PDB file of C-alpha atoms in Angstrom:
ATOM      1  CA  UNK A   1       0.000   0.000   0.000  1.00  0.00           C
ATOM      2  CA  UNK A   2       1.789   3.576  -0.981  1.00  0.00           C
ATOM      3  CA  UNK A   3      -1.744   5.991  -0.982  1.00  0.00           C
ATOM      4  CA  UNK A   4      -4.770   6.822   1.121  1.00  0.00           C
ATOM      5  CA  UNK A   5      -7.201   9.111  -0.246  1.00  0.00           C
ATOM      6  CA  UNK A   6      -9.527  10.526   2.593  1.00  0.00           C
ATOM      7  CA  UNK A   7     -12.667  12.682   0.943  1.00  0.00           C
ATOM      8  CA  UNK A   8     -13.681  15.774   3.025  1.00  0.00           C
ATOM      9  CA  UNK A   9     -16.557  18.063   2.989  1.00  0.00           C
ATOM     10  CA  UNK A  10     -14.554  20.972   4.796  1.00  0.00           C
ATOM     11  CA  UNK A  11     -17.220  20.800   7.666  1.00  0.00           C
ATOM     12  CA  UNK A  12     -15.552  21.340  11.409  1.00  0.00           C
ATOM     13  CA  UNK A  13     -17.596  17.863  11.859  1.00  0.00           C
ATOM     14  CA  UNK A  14     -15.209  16.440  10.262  1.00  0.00           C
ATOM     15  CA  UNK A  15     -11.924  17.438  11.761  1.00  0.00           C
ATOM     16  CA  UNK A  16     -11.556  13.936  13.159  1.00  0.00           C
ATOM     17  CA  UNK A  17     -12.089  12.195  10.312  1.00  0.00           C
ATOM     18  CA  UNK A  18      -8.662  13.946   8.814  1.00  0.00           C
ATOM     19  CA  UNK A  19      -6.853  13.246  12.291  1.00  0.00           C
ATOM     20  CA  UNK A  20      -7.475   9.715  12.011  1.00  0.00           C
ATOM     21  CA  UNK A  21      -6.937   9.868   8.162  1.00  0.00           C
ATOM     22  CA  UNK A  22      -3.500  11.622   8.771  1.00  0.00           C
ATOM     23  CA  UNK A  23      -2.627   9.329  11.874  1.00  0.00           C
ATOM     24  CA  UNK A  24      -3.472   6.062  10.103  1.00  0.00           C
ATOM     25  CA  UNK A  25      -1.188   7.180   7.038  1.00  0.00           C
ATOM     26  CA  UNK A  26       2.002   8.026   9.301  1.00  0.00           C
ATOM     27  CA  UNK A  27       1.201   4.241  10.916  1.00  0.00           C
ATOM     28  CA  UNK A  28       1.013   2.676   7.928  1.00  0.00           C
ATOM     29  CA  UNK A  29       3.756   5.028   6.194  1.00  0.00           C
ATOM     30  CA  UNK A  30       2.142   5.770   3.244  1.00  0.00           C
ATOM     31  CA  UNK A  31       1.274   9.354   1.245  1.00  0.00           C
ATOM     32  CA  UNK A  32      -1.820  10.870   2.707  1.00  0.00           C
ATOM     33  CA  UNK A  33      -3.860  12.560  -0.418  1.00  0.00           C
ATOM     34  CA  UNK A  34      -6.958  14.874   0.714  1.00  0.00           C
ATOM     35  CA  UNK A  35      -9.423  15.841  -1.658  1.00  0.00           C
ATOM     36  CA  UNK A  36     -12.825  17.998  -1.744  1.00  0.00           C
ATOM     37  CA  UNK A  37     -15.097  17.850  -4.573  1.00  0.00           C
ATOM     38  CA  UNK A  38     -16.489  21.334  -5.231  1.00  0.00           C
ATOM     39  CA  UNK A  39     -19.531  22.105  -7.519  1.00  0.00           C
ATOM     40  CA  UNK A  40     -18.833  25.292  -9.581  1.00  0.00           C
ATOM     41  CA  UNK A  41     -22.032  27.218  -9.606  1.00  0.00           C
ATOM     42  CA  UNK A  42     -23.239  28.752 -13.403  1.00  0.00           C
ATOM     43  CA  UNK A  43     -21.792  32.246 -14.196  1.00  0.00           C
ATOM     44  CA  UNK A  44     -23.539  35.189 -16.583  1.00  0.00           C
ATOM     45  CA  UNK A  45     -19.998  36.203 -17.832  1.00  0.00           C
ATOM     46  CA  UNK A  46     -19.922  35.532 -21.442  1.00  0.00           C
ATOM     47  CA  UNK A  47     -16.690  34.378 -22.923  1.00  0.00           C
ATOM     48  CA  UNK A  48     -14.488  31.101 -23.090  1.00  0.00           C
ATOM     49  CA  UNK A  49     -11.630  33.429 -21.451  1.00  0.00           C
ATOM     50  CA  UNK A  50     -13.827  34.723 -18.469  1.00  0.00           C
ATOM     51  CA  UNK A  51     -15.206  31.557 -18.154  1.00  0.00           C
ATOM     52  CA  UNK A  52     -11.557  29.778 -18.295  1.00  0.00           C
ATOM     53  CA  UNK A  53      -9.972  32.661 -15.651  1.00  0.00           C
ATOM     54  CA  UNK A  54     -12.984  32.423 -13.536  1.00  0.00           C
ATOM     55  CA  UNK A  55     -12.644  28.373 -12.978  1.00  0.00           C
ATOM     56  CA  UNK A  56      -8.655  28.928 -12.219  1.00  0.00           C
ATOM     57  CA  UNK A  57      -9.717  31.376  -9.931  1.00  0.00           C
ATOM     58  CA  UNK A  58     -12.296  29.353  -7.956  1.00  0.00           C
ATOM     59  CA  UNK A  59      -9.947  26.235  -8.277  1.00  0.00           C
ATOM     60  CA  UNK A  60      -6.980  28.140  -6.427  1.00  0.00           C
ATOM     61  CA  UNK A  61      -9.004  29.515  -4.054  1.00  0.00           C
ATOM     62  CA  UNK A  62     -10.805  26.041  -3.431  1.00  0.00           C
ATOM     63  CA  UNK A  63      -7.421  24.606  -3.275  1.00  0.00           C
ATOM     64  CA  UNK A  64      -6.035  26.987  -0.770  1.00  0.00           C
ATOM     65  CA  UNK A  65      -8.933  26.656   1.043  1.00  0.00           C
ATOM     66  CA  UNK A  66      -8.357  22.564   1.258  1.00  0.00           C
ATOM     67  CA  UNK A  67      -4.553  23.475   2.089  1.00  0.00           C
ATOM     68  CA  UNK A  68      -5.357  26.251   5.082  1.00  0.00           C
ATOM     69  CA  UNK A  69      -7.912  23.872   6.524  1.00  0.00           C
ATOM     70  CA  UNK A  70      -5.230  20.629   6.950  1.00  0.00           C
ATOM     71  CA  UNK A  71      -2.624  22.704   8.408  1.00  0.00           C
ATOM     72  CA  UNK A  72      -4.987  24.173  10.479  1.00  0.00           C
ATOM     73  CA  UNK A  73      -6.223  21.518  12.446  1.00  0.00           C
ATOM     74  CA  UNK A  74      -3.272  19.039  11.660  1.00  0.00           C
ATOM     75  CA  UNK A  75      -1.276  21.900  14.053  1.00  0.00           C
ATOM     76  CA  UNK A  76       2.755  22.367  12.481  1.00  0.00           C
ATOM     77  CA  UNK A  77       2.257  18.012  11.720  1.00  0.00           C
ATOM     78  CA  UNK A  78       1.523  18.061   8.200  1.00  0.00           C
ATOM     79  CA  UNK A  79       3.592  21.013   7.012  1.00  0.00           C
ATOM     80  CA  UNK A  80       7.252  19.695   8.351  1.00  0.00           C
ATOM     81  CA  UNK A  81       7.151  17.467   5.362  1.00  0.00           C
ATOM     82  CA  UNK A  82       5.417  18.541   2.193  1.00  0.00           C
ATOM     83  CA  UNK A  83       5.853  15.074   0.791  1.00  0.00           C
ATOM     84  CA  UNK A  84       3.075  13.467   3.449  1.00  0.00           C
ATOM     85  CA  UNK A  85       0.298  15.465   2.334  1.00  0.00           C
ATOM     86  CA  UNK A  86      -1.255  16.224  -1.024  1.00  0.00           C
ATOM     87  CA  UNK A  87      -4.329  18.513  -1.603  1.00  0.00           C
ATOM     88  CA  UNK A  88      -6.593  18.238  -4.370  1.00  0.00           C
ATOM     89  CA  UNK A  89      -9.319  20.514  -5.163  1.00  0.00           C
ATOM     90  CA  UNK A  90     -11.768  19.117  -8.028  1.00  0.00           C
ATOM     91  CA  UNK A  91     -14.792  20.849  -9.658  1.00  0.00           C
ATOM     92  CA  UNK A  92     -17.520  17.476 -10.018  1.00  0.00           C
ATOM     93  CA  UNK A  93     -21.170  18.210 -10.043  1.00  0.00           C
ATOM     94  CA  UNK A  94     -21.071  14.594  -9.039  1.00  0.00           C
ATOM     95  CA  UNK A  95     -19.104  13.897  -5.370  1.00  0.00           C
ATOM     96  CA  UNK A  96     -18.656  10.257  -6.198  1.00  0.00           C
ATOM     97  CA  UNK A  97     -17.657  11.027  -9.340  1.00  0.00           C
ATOM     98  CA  UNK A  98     -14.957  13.678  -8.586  1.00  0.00           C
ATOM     99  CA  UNK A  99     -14.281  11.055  -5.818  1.00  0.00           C
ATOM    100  CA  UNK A 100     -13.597   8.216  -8.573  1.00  0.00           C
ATOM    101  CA  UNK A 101     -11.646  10.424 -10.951  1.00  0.00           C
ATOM    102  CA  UNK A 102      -8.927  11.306  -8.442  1.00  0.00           C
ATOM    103  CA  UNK A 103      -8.186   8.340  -6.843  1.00  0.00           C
ATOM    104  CA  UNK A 104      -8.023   6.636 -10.461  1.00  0.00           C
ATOM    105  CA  UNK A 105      -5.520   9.552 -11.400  1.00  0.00           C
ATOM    106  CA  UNK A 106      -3.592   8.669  -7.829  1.00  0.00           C
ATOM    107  CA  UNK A 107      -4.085   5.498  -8.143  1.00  0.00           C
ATOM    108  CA  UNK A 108      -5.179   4.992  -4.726  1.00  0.00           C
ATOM    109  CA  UNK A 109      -4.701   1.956  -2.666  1.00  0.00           C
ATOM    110  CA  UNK A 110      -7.365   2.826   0.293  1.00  0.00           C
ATOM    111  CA  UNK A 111      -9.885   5.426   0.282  1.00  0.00           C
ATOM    112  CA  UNK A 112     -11.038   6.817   3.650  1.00  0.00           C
ATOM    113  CA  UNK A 113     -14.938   8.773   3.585  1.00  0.00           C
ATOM    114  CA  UNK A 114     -16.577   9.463   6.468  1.00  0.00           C
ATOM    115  CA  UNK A 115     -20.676   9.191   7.640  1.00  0.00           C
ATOM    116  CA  UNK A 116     -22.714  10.131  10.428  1.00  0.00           C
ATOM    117  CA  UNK A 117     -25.088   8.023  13.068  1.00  0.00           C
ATOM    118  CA  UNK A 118     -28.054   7.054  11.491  1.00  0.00           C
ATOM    119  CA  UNK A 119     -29.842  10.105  13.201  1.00  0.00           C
ATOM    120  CA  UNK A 120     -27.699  12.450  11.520  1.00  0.00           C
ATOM    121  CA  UNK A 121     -28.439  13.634   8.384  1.00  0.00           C
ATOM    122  CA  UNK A 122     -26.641  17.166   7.577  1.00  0.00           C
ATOM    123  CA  UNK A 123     -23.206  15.732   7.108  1.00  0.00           C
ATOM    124  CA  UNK A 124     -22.554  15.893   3.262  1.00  0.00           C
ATOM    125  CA  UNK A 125     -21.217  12.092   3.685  1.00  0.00           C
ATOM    126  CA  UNK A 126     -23.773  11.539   5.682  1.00  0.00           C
ATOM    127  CA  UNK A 127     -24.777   7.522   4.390  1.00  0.00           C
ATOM    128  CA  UNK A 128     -25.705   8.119   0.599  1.00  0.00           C
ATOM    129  CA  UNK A 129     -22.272   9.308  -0.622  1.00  0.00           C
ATOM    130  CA  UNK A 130     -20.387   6.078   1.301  1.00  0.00           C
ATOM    131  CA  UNK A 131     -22.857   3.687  -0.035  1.00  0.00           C
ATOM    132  CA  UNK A 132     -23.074   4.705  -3.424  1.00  0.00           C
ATOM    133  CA  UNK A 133     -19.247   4.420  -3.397  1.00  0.00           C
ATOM    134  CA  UNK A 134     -19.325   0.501  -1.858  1.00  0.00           C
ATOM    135  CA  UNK A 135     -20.851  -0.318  -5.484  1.00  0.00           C
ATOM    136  CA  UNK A 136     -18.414   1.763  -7.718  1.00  0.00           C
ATOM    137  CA  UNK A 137     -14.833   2.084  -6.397  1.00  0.00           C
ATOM    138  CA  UNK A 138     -12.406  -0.452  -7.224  1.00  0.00           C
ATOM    139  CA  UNK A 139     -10.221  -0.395  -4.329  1.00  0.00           C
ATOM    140  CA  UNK A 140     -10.960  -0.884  -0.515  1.00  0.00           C
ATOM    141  CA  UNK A 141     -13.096   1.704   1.162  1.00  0.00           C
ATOM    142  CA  UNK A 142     -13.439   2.548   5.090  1.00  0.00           C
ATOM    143  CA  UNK A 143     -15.956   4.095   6.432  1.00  0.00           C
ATOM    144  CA  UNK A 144     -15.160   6.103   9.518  1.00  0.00           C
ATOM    145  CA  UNK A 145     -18.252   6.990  11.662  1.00  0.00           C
ATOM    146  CA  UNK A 146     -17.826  11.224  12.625  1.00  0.00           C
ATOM    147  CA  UNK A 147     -17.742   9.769  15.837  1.00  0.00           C
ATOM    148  CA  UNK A 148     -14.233   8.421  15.507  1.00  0.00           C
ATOM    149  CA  UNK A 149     -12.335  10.365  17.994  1.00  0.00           C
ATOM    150  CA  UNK A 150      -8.838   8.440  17.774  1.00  0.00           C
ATOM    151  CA  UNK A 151      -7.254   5.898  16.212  1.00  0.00           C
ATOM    152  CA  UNK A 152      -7.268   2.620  18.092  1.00  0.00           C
ATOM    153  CA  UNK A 153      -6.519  -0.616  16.102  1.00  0.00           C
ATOM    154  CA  UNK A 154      -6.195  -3.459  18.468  1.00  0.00           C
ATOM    155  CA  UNK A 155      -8.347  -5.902  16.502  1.00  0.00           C
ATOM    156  CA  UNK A 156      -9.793  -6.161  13.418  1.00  0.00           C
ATOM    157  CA  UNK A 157     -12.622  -8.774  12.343  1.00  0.00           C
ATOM    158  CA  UNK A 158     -13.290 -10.023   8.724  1.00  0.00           C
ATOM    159  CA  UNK A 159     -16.483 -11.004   7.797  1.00  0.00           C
ATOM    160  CA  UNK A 160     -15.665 -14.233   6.126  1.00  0.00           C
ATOM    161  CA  UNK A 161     -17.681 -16.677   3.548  1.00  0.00           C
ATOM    162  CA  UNK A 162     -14.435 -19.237   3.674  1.00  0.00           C
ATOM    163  CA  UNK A 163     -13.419 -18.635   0.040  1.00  0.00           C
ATOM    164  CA  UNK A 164     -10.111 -17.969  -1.765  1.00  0.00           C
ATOM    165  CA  UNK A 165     -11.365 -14.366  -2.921  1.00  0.00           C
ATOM    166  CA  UNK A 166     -11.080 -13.478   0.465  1.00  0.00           C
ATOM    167  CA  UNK A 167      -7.066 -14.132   0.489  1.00  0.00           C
ATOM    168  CA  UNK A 168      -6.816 -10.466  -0.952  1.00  0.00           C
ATOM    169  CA  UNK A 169      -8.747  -8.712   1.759  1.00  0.00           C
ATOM    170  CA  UNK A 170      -6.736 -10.529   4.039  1.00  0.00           C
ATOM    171  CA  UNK A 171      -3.909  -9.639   2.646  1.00  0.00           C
ATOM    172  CA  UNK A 172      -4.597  -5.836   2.855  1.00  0.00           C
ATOM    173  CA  UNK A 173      -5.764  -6.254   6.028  1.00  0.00           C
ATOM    174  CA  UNK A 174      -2.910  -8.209   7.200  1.00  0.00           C
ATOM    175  CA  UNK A 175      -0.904  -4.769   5.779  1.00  0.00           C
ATOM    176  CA  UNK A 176      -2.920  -2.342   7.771  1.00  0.00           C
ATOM    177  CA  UNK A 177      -2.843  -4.776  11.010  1.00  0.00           C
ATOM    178  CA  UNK A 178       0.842  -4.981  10.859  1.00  0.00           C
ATOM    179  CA  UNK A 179       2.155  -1.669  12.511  1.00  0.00           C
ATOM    180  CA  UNK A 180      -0.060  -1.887  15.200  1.00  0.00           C
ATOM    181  CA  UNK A 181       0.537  -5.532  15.767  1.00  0.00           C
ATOM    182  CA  UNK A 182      -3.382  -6.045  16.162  1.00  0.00           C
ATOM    183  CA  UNK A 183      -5.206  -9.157  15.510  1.00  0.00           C
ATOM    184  CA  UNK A 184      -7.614 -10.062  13.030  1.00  0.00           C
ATOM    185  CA  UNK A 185     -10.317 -12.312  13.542  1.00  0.00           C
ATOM    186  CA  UNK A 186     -11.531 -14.377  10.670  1.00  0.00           C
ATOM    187  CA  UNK A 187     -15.241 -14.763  11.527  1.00  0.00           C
ATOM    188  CA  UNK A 188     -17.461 -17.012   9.509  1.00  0.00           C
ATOM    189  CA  UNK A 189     -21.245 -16.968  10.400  1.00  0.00           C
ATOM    190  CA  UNK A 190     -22.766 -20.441   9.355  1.00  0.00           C
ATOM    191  CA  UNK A 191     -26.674 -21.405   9.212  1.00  0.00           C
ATOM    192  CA  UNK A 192     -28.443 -24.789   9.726  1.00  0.00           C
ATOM    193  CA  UNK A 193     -28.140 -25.354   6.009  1.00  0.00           C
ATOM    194  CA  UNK A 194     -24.372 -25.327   6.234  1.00  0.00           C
ATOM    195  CA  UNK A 195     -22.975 -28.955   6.712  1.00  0.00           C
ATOM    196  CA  UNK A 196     -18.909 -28.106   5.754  1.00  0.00           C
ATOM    197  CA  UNK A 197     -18.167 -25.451   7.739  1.00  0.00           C
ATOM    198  CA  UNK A 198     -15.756 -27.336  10.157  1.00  0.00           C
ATOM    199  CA  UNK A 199     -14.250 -28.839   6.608  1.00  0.00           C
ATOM    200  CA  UNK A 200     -14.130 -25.282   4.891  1.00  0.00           C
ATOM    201  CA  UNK A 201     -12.610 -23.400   8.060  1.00  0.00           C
ATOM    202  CA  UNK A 202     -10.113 -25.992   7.780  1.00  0.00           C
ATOM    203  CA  UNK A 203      -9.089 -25.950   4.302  1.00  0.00           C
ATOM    204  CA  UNK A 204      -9.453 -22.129   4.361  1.00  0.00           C
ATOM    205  CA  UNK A 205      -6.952 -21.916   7.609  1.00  0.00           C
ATOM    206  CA  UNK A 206      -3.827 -23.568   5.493  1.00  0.00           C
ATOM    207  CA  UNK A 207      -5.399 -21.612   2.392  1.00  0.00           C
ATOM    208  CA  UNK A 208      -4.270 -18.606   4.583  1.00  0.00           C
ATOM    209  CA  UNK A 209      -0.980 -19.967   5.961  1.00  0.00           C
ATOM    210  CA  UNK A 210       0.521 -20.280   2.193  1.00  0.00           C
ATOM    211  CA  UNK A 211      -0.685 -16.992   1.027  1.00  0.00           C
ATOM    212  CA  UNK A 212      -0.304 -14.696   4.169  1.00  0.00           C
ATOM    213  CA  UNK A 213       2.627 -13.851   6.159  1.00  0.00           C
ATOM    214  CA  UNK A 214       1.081 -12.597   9.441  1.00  0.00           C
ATOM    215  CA  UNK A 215       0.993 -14.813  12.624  1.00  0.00           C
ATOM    216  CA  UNK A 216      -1.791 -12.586  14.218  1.00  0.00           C
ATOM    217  CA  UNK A 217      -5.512 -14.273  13.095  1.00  0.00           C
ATOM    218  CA  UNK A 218      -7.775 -15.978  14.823  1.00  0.00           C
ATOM    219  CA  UNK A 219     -10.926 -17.687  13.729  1.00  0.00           C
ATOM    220  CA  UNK A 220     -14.192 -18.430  14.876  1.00  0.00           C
ATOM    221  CA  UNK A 221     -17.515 -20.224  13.659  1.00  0.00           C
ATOM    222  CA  UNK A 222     -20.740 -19.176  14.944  1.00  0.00           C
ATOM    223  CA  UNK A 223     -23.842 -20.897  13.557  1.00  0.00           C
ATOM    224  CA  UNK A 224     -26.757 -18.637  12.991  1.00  0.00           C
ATOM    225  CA  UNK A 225     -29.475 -17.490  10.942  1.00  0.00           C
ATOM    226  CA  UNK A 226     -29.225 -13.701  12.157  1.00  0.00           C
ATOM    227  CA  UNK A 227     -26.029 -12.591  10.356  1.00  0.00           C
ATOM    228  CA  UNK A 228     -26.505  -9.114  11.107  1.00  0.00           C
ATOM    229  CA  UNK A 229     -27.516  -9.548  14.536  1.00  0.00           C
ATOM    230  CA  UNK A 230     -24.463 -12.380  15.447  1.00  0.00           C
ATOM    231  CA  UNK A 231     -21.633 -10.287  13.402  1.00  0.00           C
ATOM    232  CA  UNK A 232     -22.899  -7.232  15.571  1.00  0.00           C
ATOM    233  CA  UNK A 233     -22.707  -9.442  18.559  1.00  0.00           C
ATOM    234  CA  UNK A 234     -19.321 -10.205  17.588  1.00  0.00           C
ATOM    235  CA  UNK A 235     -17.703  -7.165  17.228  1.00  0.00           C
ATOM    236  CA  UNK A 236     -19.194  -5.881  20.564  1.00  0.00           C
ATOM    237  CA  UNK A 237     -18.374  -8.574  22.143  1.00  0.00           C
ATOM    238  CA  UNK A 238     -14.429  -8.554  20.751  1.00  0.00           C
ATOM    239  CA  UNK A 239     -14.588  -5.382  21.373  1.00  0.00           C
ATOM    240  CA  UNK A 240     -13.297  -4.583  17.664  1.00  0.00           C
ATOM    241  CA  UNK A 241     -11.719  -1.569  16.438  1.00  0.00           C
ATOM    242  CA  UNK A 242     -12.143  -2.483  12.743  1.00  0.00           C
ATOM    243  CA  UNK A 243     -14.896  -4.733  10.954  1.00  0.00           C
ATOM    244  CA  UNK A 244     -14.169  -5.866   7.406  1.00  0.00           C
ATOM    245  CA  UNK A 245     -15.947  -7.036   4.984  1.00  0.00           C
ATOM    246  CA  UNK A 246     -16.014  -8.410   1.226  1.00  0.00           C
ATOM    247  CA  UNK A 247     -18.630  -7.043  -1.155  1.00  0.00           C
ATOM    248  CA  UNK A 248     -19.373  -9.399  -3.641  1.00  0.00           C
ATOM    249  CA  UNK A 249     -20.497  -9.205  -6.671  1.00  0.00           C
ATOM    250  CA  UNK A 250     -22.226 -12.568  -7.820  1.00  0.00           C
ATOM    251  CA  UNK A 251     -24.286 -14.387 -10.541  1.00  0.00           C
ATOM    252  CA  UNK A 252     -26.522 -15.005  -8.318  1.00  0.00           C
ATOM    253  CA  UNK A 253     -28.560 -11.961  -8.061  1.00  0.00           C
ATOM    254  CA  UNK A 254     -30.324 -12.560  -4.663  1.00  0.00           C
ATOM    255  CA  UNK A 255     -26.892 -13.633  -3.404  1.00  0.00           C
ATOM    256  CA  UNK A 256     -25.597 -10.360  -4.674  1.00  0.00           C
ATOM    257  CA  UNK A 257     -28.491  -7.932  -3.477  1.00  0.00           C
ATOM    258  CA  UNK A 258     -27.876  -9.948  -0.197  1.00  0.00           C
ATOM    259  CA  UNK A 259     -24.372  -8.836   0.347  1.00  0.00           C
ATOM    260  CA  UNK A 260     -24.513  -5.541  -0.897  1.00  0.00           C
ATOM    261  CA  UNK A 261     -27.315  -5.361   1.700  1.00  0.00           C
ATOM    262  CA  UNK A 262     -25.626  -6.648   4.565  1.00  0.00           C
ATOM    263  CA  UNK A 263     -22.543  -4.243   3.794  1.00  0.00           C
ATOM    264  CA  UNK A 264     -24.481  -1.186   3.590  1.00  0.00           C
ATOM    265  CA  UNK A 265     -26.945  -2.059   6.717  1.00  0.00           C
ATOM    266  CA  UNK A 266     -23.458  -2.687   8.518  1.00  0.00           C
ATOM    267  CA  UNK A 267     -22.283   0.708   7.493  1.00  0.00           C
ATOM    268  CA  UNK A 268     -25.268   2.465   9.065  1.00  0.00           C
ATOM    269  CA  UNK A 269     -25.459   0.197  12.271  1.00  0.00           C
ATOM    270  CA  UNK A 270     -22.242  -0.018  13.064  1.00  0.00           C
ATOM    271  CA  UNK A 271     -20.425   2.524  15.408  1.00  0.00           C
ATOM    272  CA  UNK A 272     -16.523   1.655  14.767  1.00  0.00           C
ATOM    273  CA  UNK A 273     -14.692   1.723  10.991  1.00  0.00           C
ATOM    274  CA  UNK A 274     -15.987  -0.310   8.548  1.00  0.00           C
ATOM    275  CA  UNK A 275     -13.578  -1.549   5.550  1.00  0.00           C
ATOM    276  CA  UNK A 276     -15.076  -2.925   2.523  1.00  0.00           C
ATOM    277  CA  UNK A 277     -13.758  -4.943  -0.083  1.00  0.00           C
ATOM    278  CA  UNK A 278     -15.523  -5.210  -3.574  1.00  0.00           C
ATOM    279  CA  UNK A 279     -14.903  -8.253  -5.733  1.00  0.00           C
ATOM    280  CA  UNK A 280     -16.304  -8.973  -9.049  1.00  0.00           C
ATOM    281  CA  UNK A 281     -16.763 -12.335 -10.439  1.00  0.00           C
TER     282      UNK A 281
END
């Protein structure tokens, strides 16, 4: 991993978010690229000049703007060394979009967006922008409740079907886990109809053992037919920092409404980060 993209709205909200953004990039020792999308309202000036100064104009004050608010509240931190932090302003009348186009153009490894509780609903990445993005970016996205007031990774659980597409998520994870020398918990909820789980978890474990280097995982089985209700169990019960997940994207369309569901009801539920994985058959 070599770039995290974190998304901000400016809002004093969200002032954490960047902390933990900018903490979680030092830890992991990678560049730290902050973006805001701006939407440049229509102008009466006619002209392709006016039109092309007044943009530039907007864009460096939008970028300055973007600049002065990081240094701000990242204190004397950010500005020792220029090479830890890059700003970009981008004029999208579509967030996701401008969103999309910059970490493409980065080519970002993680991106970090942020969303309120579910009873908050003024945040501009307040629950629609982060789950509109779980369907369309290509690399892993967190999902950092405003809440967040520090960054505390001690354990980590992964959501886990038993399959080899999760290697990859474990392998990222594994990445992010290392510094901090936290633990991730494989977790694989099984129903009634599932007679190979103890077979699966098995051949899964040595799966992991020849693709990952990282002696810090754990794994559990729980039988259930509440998945939502026994992986929030879990994770309170852990006492995770991180949950994980892999969003599929299957033949099967019930199977695929299904886990697009269960990522985006975690997302609003949960009250920790939530990293999602998308994977396309």
């Amino acid at each position: 991993m070599k770039t995290l993209l974190y998304a901000t709205d400016l809002r004093t909200e969200s002032v954490s978010l960047l902390k933990y953004a900018y903490e979680l990039s030092k830890q992991l020792n990678v560049k730290l690229i902050v973006v805001h999308v701006y939407d440049l309202p229509p102008v009466s000036i006619p002209g392709y000049l006016d039109d092309l100064k007044i943009d530039l104009k907007v864009s460096d004050e939008k970028r300055h703007a973007l600049r002065a608010y990081c240094y701000q509240h990242l204190d004397t931190k950010a500005s020792k060394n220029n090479n830890e932090l890059q700003v970009e302003a981008v004029e999208d009348t579509s967030v996701i979009n401008g969103i999309l186009s910059v970490a493409r153009s980065v080519f970002a490894d993680l991106i970090l967006v942020g969303t309120q509780g579910k009873y908050k609903k003024k945040a501009l990445f307040a629950g629609n922008i982060a789950r509109s993005l779980v369907t369309k970016v290509a690399v892993p996205l967190m999902i950092v409740p405003h809440e967040t007031k520090e960054l505390k990774i001690h354990t980590i659980v992964y959501a886990s079907a038993l399959e080899s597409k999760d290697i990859m998520a474990l392998k990222t994870l594994a990445g992010i886990a290392r510094p901090f020398l936290a633990t991730i918990k494989v977790l694989h909820i099984s129903t009634k109809d599932e007679y190979e789980s103890e077979e699966q978890l098995l051949w899964f474990k040595e799966l992991v053992q020849e693709y990952l280097n990282y002696k810090r995982i754990e794994y559990e089985v729980i039988t259930s037919e509440d998945i939502f209700g026994a992986i929030n169990k879990y994770v309170l019960d852990s006492k995770s920092d991180i949950l994980a997940m892999l969003e599929r994207k299957e033949r099967n369309l019930l199977r695929s409404l299904f886990h697009q569901d269960l990522v985006k009801k975690m997302q609003t539920d949960l009250s920790i980060p939530l990293i999602s994985f998308r994977m396309d058959e």
